[in-house]
XYZ file of C-alpha atoms in Angstrom:
502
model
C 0.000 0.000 0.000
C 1.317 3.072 -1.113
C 0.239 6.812 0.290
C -0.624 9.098 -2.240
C -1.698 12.314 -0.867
C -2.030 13.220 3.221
C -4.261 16.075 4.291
C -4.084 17.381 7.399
C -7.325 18.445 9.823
C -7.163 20.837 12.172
C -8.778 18.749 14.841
C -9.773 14.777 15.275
C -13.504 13.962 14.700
C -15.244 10.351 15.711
C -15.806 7.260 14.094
C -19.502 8.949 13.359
C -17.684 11.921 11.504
C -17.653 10.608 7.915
C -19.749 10.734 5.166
C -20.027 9.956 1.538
C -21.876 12.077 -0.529
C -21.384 10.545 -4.680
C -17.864 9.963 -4.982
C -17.112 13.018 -2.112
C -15.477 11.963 1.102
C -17.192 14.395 3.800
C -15.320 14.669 7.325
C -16.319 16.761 10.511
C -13.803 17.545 13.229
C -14.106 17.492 16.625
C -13.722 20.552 18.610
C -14.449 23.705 15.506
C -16.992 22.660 14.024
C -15.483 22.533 10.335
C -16.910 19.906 8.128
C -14.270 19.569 4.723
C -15.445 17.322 2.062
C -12.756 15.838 -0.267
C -12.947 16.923 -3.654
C -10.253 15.045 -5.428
C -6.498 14.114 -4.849
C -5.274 16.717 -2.255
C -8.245 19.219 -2.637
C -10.015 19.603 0.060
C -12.958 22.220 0.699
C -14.347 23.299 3.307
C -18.034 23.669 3.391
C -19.972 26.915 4.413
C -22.813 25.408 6.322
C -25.306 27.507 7.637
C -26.231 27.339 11.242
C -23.360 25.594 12.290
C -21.865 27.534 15.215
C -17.964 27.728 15.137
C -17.345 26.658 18.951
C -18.979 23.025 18.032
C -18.000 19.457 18.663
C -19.483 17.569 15.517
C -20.373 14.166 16.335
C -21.954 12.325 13.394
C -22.131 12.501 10.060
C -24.600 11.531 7.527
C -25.510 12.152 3.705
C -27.327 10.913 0.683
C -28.937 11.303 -2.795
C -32.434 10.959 -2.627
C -34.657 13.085 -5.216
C -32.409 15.820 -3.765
C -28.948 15.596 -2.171
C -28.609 15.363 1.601
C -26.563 15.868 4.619
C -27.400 15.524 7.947
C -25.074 16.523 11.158
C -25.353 16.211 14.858
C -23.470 17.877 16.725
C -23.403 18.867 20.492
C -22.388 22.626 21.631
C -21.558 23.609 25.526
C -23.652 25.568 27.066
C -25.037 27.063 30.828
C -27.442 24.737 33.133
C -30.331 27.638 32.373
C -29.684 27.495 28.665
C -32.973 26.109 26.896
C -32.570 22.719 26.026
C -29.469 21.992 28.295
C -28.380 18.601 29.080
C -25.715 16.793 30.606
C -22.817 16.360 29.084
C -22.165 13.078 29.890
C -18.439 13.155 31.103
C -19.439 13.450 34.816
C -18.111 16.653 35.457
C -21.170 18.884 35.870
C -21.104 20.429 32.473
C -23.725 21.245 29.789
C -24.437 21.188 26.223
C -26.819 21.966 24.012
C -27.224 18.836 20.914
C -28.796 19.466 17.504
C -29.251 18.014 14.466
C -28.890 20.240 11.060
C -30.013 18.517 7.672
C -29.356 20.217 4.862
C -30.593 19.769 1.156
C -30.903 21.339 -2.024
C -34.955 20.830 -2.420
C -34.663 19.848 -6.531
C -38.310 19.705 -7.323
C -39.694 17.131 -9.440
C -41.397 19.414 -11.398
C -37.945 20.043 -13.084
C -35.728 17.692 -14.884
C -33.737 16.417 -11.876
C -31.085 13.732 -12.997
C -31.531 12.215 -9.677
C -35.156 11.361 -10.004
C -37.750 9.511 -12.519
C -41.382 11.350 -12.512
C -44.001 11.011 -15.195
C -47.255 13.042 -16.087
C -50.785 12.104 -14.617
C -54.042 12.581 -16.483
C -54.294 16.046 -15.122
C -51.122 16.905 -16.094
C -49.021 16.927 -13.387
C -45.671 15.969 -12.461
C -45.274 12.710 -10.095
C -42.435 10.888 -8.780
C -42.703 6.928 -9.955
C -39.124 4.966 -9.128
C -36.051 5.779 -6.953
C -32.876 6.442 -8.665
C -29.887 7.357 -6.391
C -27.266 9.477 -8.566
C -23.706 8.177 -8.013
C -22.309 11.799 -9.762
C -22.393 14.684 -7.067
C -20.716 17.429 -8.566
C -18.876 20.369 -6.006
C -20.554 22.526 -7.365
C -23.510 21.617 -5.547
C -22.438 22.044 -2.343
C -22.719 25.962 -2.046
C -26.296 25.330 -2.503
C -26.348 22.557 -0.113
C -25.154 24.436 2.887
C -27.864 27.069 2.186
C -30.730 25.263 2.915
C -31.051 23.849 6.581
C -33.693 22.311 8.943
C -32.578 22.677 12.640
C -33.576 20.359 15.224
C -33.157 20.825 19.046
C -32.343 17.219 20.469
C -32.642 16.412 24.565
C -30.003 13.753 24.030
C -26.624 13.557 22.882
C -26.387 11.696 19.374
C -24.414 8.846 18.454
C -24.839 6.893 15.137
C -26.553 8.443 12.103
C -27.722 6.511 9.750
C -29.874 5.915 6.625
C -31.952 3.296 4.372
C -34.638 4.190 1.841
C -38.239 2.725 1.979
C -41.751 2.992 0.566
C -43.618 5.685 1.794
C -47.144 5.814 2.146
C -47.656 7.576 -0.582
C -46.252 4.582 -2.478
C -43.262 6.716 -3.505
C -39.488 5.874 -2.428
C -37.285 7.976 -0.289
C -34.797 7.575 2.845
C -35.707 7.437 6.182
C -32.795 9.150 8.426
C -32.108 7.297 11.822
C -30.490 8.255 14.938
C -28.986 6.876 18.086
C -28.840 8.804 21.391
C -27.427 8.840 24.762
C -31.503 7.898 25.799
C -31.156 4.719 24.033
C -33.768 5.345 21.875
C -33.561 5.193 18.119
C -35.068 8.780 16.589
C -36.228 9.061 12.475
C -36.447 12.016 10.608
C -37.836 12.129 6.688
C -38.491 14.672 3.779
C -41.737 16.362 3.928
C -41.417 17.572 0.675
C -44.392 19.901 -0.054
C -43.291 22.166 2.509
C -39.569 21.848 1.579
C -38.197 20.803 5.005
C -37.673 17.429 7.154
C -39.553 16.112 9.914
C -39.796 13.924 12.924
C -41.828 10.955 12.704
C -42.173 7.776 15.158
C -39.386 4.978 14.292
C -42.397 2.473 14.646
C -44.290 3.764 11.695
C -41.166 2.008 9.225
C -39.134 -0.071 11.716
C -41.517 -1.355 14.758
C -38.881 -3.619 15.904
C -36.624 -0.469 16.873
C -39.628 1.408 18.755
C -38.124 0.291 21.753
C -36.231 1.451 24.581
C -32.665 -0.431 24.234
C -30.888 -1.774 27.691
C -27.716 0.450 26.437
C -26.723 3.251 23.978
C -27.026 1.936 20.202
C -23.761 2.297 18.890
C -24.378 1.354 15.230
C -27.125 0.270 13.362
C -27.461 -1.329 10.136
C -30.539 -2.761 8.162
C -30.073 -4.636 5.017
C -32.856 -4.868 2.572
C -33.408 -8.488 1.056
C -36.498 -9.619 -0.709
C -40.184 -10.236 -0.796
C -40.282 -12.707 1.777
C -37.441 -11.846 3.765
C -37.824 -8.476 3.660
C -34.818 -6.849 5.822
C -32.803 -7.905 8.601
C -32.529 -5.525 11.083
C -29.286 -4.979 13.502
C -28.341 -2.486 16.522
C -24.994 -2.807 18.237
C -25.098 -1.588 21.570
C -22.427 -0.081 23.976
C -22.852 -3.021 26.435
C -21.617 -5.266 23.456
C -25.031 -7.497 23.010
C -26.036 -7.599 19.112
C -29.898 -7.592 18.588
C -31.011 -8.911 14.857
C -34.337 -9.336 13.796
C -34.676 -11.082 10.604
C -38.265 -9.796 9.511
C -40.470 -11.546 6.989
C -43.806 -11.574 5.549
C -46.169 -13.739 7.779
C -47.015 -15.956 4.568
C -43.401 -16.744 4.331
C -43.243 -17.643 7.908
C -46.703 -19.610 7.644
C -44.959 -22.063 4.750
C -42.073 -22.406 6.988
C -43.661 -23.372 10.053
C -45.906 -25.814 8.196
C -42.943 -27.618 6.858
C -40.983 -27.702 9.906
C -42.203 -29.408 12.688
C -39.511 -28.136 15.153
C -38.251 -24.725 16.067
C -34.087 -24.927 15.125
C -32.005 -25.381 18.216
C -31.466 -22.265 20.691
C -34.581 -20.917 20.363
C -37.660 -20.367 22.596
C -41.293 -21.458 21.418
C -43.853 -18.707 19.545
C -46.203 -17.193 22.242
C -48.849 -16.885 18.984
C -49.253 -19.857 16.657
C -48.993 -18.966 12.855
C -51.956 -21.288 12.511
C -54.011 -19.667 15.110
C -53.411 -16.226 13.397
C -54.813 -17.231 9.834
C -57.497 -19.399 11.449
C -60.845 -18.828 9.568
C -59.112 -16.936 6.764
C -58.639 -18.064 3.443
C -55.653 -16.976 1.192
C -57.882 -14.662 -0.849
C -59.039 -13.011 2.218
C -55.327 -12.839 3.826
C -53.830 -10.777 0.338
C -57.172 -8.546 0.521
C -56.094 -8.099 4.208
C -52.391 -6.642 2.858
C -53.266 -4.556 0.272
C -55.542 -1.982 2.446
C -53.590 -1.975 5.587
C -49.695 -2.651 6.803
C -50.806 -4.404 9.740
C -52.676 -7.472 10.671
C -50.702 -10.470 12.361
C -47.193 -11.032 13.757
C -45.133 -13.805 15.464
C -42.343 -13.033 17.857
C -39.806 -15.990 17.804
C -36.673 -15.143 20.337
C -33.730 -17.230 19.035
C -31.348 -16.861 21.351
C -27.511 -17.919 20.227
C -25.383 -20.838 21.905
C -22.837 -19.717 24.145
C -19.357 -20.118 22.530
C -15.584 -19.352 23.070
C -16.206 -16.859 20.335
C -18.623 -14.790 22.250
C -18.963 -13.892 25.825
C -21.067 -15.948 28.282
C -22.113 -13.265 30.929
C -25.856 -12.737 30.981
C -27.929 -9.680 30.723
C -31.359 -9.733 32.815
C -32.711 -6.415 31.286
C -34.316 -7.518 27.870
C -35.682 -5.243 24.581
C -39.275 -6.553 26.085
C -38.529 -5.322 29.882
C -37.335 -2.377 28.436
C -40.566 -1.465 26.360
C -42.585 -2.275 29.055
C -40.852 0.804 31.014
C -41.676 3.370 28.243
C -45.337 4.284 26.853
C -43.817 4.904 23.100
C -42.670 0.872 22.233
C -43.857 -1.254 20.955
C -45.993 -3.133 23.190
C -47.265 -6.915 22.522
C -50.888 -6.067 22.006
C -49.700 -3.083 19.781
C -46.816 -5.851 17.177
C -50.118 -8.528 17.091
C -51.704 -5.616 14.531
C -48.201 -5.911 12.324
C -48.251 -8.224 8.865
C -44.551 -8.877 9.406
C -43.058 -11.691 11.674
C -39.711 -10.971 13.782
C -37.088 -13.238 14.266
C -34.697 -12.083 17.015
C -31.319 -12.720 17.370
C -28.708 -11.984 20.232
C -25.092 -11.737 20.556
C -22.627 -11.384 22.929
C -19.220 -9.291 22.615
C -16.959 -7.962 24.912
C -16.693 -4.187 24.210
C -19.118 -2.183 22.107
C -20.119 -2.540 19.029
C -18.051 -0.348 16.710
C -19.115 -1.166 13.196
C -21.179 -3.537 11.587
C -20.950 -3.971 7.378
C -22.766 -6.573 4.904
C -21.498 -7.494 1.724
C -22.574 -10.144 -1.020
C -21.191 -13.644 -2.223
C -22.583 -14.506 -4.939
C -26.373 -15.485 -3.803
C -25.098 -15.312 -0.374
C -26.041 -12.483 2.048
C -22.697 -12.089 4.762
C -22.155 -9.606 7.948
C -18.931 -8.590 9.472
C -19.433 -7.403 13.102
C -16.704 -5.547 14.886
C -16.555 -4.414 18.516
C -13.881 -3.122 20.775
C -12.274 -5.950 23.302
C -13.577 -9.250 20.811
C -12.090 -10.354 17.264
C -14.169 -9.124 14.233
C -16.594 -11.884 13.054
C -18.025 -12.924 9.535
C -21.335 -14.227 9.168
C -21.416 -15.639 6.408
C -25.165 -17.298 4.407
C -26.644 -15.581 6.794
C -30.143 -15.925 5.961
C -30.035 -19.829 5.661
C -27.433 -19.435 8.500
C -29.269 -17.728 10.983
C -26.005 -16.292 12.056
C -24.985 -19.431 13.577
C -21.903 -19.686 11.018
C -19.393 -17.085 12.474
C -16.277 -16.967 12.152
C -13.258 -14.414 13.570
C -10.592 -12.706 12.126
C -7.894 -13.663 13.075
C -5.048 -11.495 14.873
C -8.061 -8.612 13.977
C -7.910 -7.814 18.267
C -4.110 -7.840 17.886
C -4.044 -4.336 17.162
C -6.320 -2.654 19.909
C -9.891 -2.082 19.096
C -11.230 -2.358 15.814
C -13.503 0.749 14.921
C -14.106 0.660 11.434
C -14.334 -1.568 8.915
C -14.651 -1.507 4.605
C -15.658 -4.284 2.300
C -14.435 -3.737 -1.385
C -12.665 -5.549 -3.929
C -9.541 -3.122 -3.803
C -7.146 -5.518 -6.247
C -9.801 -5.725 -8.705
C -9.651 -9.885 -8.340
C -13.734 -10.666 -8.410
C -13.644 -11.087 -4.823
C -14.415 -9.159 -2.056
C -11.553 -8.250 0.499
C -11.961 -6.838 4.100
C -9.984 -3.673 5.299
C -10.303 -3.190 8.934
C -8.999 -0.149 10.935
C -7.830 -0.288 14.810
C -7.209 2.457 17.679
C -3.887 0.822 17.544
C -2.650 2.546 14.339
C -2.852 -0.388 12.095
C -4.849 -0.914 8.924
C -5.382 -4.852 7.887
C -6.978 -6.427 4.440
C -7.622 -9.760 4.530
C -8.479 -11.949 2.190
C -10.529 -15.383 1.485
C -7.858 -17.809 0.533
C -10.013 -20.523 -0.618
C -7.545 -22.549 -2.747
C -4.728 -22.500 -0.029
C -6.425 -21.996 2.955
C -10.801 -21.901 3.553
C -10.093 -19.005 5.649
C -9.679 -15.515 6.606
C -6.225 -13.980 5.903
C -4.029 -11.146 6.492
C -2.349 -10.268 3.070
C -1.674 -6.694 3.616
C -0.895 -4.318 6.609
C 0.269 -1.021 7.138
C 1.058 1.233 10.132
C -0.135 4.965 10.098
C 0.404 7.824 12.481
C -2.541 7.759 14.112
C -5.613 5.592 15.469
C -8.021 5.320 11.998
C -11.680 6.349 12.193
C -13.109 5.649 8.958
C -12.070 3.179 5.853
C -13.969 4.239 2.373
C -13.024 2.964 -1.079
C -13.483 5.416 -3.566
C -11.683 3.381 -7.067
C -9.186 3.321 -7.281
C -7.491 4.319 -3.934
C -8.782 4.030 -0.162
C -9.227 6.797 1.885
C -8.580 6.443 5.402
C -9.258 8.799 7.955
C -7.009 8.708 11.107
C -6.897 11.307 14.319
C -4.290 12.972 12.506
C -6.205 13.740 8.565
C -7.247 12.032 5.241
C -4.812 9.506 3.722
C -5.240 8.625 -0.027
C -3.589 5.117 -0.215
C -3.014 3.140 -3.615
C -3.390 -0.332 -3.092
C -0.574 -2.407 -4.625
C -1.432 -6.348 -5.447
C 2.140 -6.854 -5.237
C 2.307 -6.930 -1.446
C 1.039 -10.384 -1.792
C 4.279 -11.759 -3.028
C 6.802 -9.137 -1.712
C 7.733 -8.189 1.412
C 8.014 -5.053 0.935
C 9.144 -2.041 3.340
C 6.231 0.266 1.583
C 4.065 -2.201 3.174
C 4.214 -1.432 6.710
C 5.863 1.568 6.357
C 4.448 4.644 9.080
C 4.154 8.080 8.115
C 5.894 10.681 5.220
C 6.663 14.281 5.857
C 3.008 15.574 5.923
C 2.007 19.123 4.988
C 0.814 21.806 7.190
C -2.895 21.114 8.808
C -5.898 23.181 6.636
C -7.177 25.981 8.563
């Protein structure tokens, strides 16, 4: 692996700072609330965002292409104890801050020819939206008129992970649903409301019911990977106390054909309070699809599948539960309220040592896999995991070697067909490993180099990976040649690195 370009920031952001916006690399920093998005090769830019105080921490980052071209920041700001909307900061020390959450568009219409949308005429003539294209192209340009147009939100907790997935809308239209973690454990969604140009707050429970809950820790990452008809998504929150939650979510027909075919529940898991049977008793098929069409909610079953303890995982045991939790708060999901819901959850826990610091999916062919990462335990690969259940992980190996994992990029970087894994660690070092089927039916470390500084974020952007450390932006070529050659540009540390932007 060979550096390319280094850019200095004035200031270290978190492993929520980074964003990709088209083929633009956007990166906040911690303590002046500067966000700089990478333009190409050394350029960097600083974006002009309005409403963005100076004396900021930013904390997350988010953005996206949906009709229009978003980005979404949180960021907390300190404060008195009589300042409105004042909360603790968290660090024990008796300070405030003040946390918000700024999202910022450019509002293309669809009345105009917008390159990042489809829309067709009605009878009446007008202009509606039909399919969901995301653009790849982002030109920077764009982002003078980005940072123009902002929708301010006062938050009473300080956020963690943001994070979003598109769905269908009510309106039968698609767009993406914005998600956020906070310090209350809650999971928060925001979405466009597009007639009146601006973004609003809507319950979690109205696209996601299996996150209307209150969590027993901070969600520290969240990911939810769209599959098909039947299996629908599969849902996963990482949480600071390093437990895993997955719910693999399918239509109740899909479960009903599975349950009739199998007449035991797989090992590990606990019974169905709610018999699929029971639910479609007295209705035919015909009646069941009529059911669907006119509302989004009519049956579920909750099946807990609870993992085997392994060596992989740890065995301590958690008494508080998603259920005991919901129970506490008036705005979950309660069991009488998931009985009305035409989806059935299948929920999955895992146990880690350390919290959850990324969680990626990649394909494999037919094959859906997840890599989970977390701070004290190796970084596991699920691999098949919707035949799998998740019961076929595997761990990295020497991936803990290095401190903490916390981040992690799946890409193929040497252009082979196959998919390699880059992982960075708080200990400096940055590891791709390969699947070395023909020599070994494992996991291996082919590459690894040693930078400055702990690295926050891994993106591939062909044909280099930029990696963002505590100390700036490194543009890294990645040389197929370090498989043969041991190399000194290999592990090599650090060059003589320009001044840091201002």
């Amino acid at each position: 692996m060979k550096e390319e370009q280094f850019n200095q920031l004035p200031s270290q952001g978190t492993i929520y700072s980074v964003g990709r916006l088209g083929s633009h690399l956007i990166i906040g920093t911690g303590n002046y609330g500067k966000i700089y998005a990478h333009i190409w090769a050394s350029i960097m830019q600083q974006l002009p965002l309005q409403n963005l105080p100076y004396e900021c921490d930013i904390i997350s980052i988010d953005a996206y292409i949906d009709a229009f071209p978003v980005l979404a920041v949180a960021y907390v700001q300190k404060c008195n104890a009589s300042t409105n909307g004042a909360i603790p900061d968290g660090m024990g020390k008796g300070g405030f801050v003040t946390s918000h959450l700024n999202i910022y568009s450019t509002w293309i219409s669809v009345d105009q020819d917008s390159p990042t949308s489809t829309s067709s005429t009605s009878s009446d003539g007008s202009r509606i939206k039909s399919t969901f294209h995301p653009k790849e192209e982002f030109h920077s340009s764009q982002f003078e008129l980005l940072a123009q147009n902002c929708t301010n939100f006062l938050l009473d907790y300080i956020p963690y992970h943001l994070y979003h997935i598109p769905v269908v809308k009510e309106n039968g239209n698609f767009g993406n649903i914005l998600l956020i973690s906070g310090s209350d454990k809650k999971i928060h969604s925001y979405e466009a409301d597009e007639d009146n140009l601006t973004f609003i707050e809507v319950p979690v429970k109205t696209y996601f019911p299996e996150l209307a809950q209150t969590f027993p820790s901070i969600c520290t990452r969240i990911l939810i990977q769209p599959v098909n008809e039947l299996t629908r998504r599969i849902t996963m929150c990482g949480l600071e106390s390093g437990n895993l939650l997955i719910w693999v979510v399918t239509s109740k027909f899909h479960r009903r054909r599975r349950m009739d075919s199998e007449t035991t529940v797989t090992s590990g898991s606990i019974t169905p309070s709610k018999s699929i049977h029971d639910a479609f008793e007295g209705m035919s098929i015909s009646e069941t699809k009529d059911t669907t069409s006119t509302s989004r909610a009519r049956d579920i079953i909750q099946l807990w599948e609870k993992s085997n303890k392994s060596t992989n995982h740890v065995t301590k045991s958690d008494e508080s539960s998603p259920e005991s939790a919901c129970a506490e708060d008036g705005e979950c999901m309660t069991d009488s309220m998931l009985e009305s819901l035409d989806e059935s959850f299948e929920t999955i826990e895992h146990y880690y040592e350390g919290l959850i610091t990324s969680i990626k999916s990649y394909t494999d062919g037919f094959s859906l896999n997840i890599i989970v990462a977390s701070a004290l335990s190796p970084t596991y690969v699920y691999t098949n995991v919707i035949e799998e259940h998740f019961r076929a992980g595997s761990p990295l190996k020497f991936s803990s070697r290095w401190d903490a994992v916390e981040c992690c990029c799946v890409e193929d970087v040497d252009r082979d067909g196959e998919n390699e894994i880059i992982i960075g660690t708080f200990g400096c070092a940055l590891l791709v490993y390969k699947y070395m089927d023909e020599i070994l039916p494992e996991w291996v470390i082919v590459c690894k180099r040693i930078l400055p500084r702990n690295i926050l974020a891994i993106e591939f952007v062909s044909p280099d990976l930029l990696v963002v450390t505590g100390l700036g932006l490194h543009v890294i070529n990645y040389d197929t040649s370090a498989y043969f050659t041991n190399r000194p540009g290999t592990t090599t540390t650090t060059a003589n690195h320009p001044q840091p932007i201002q």
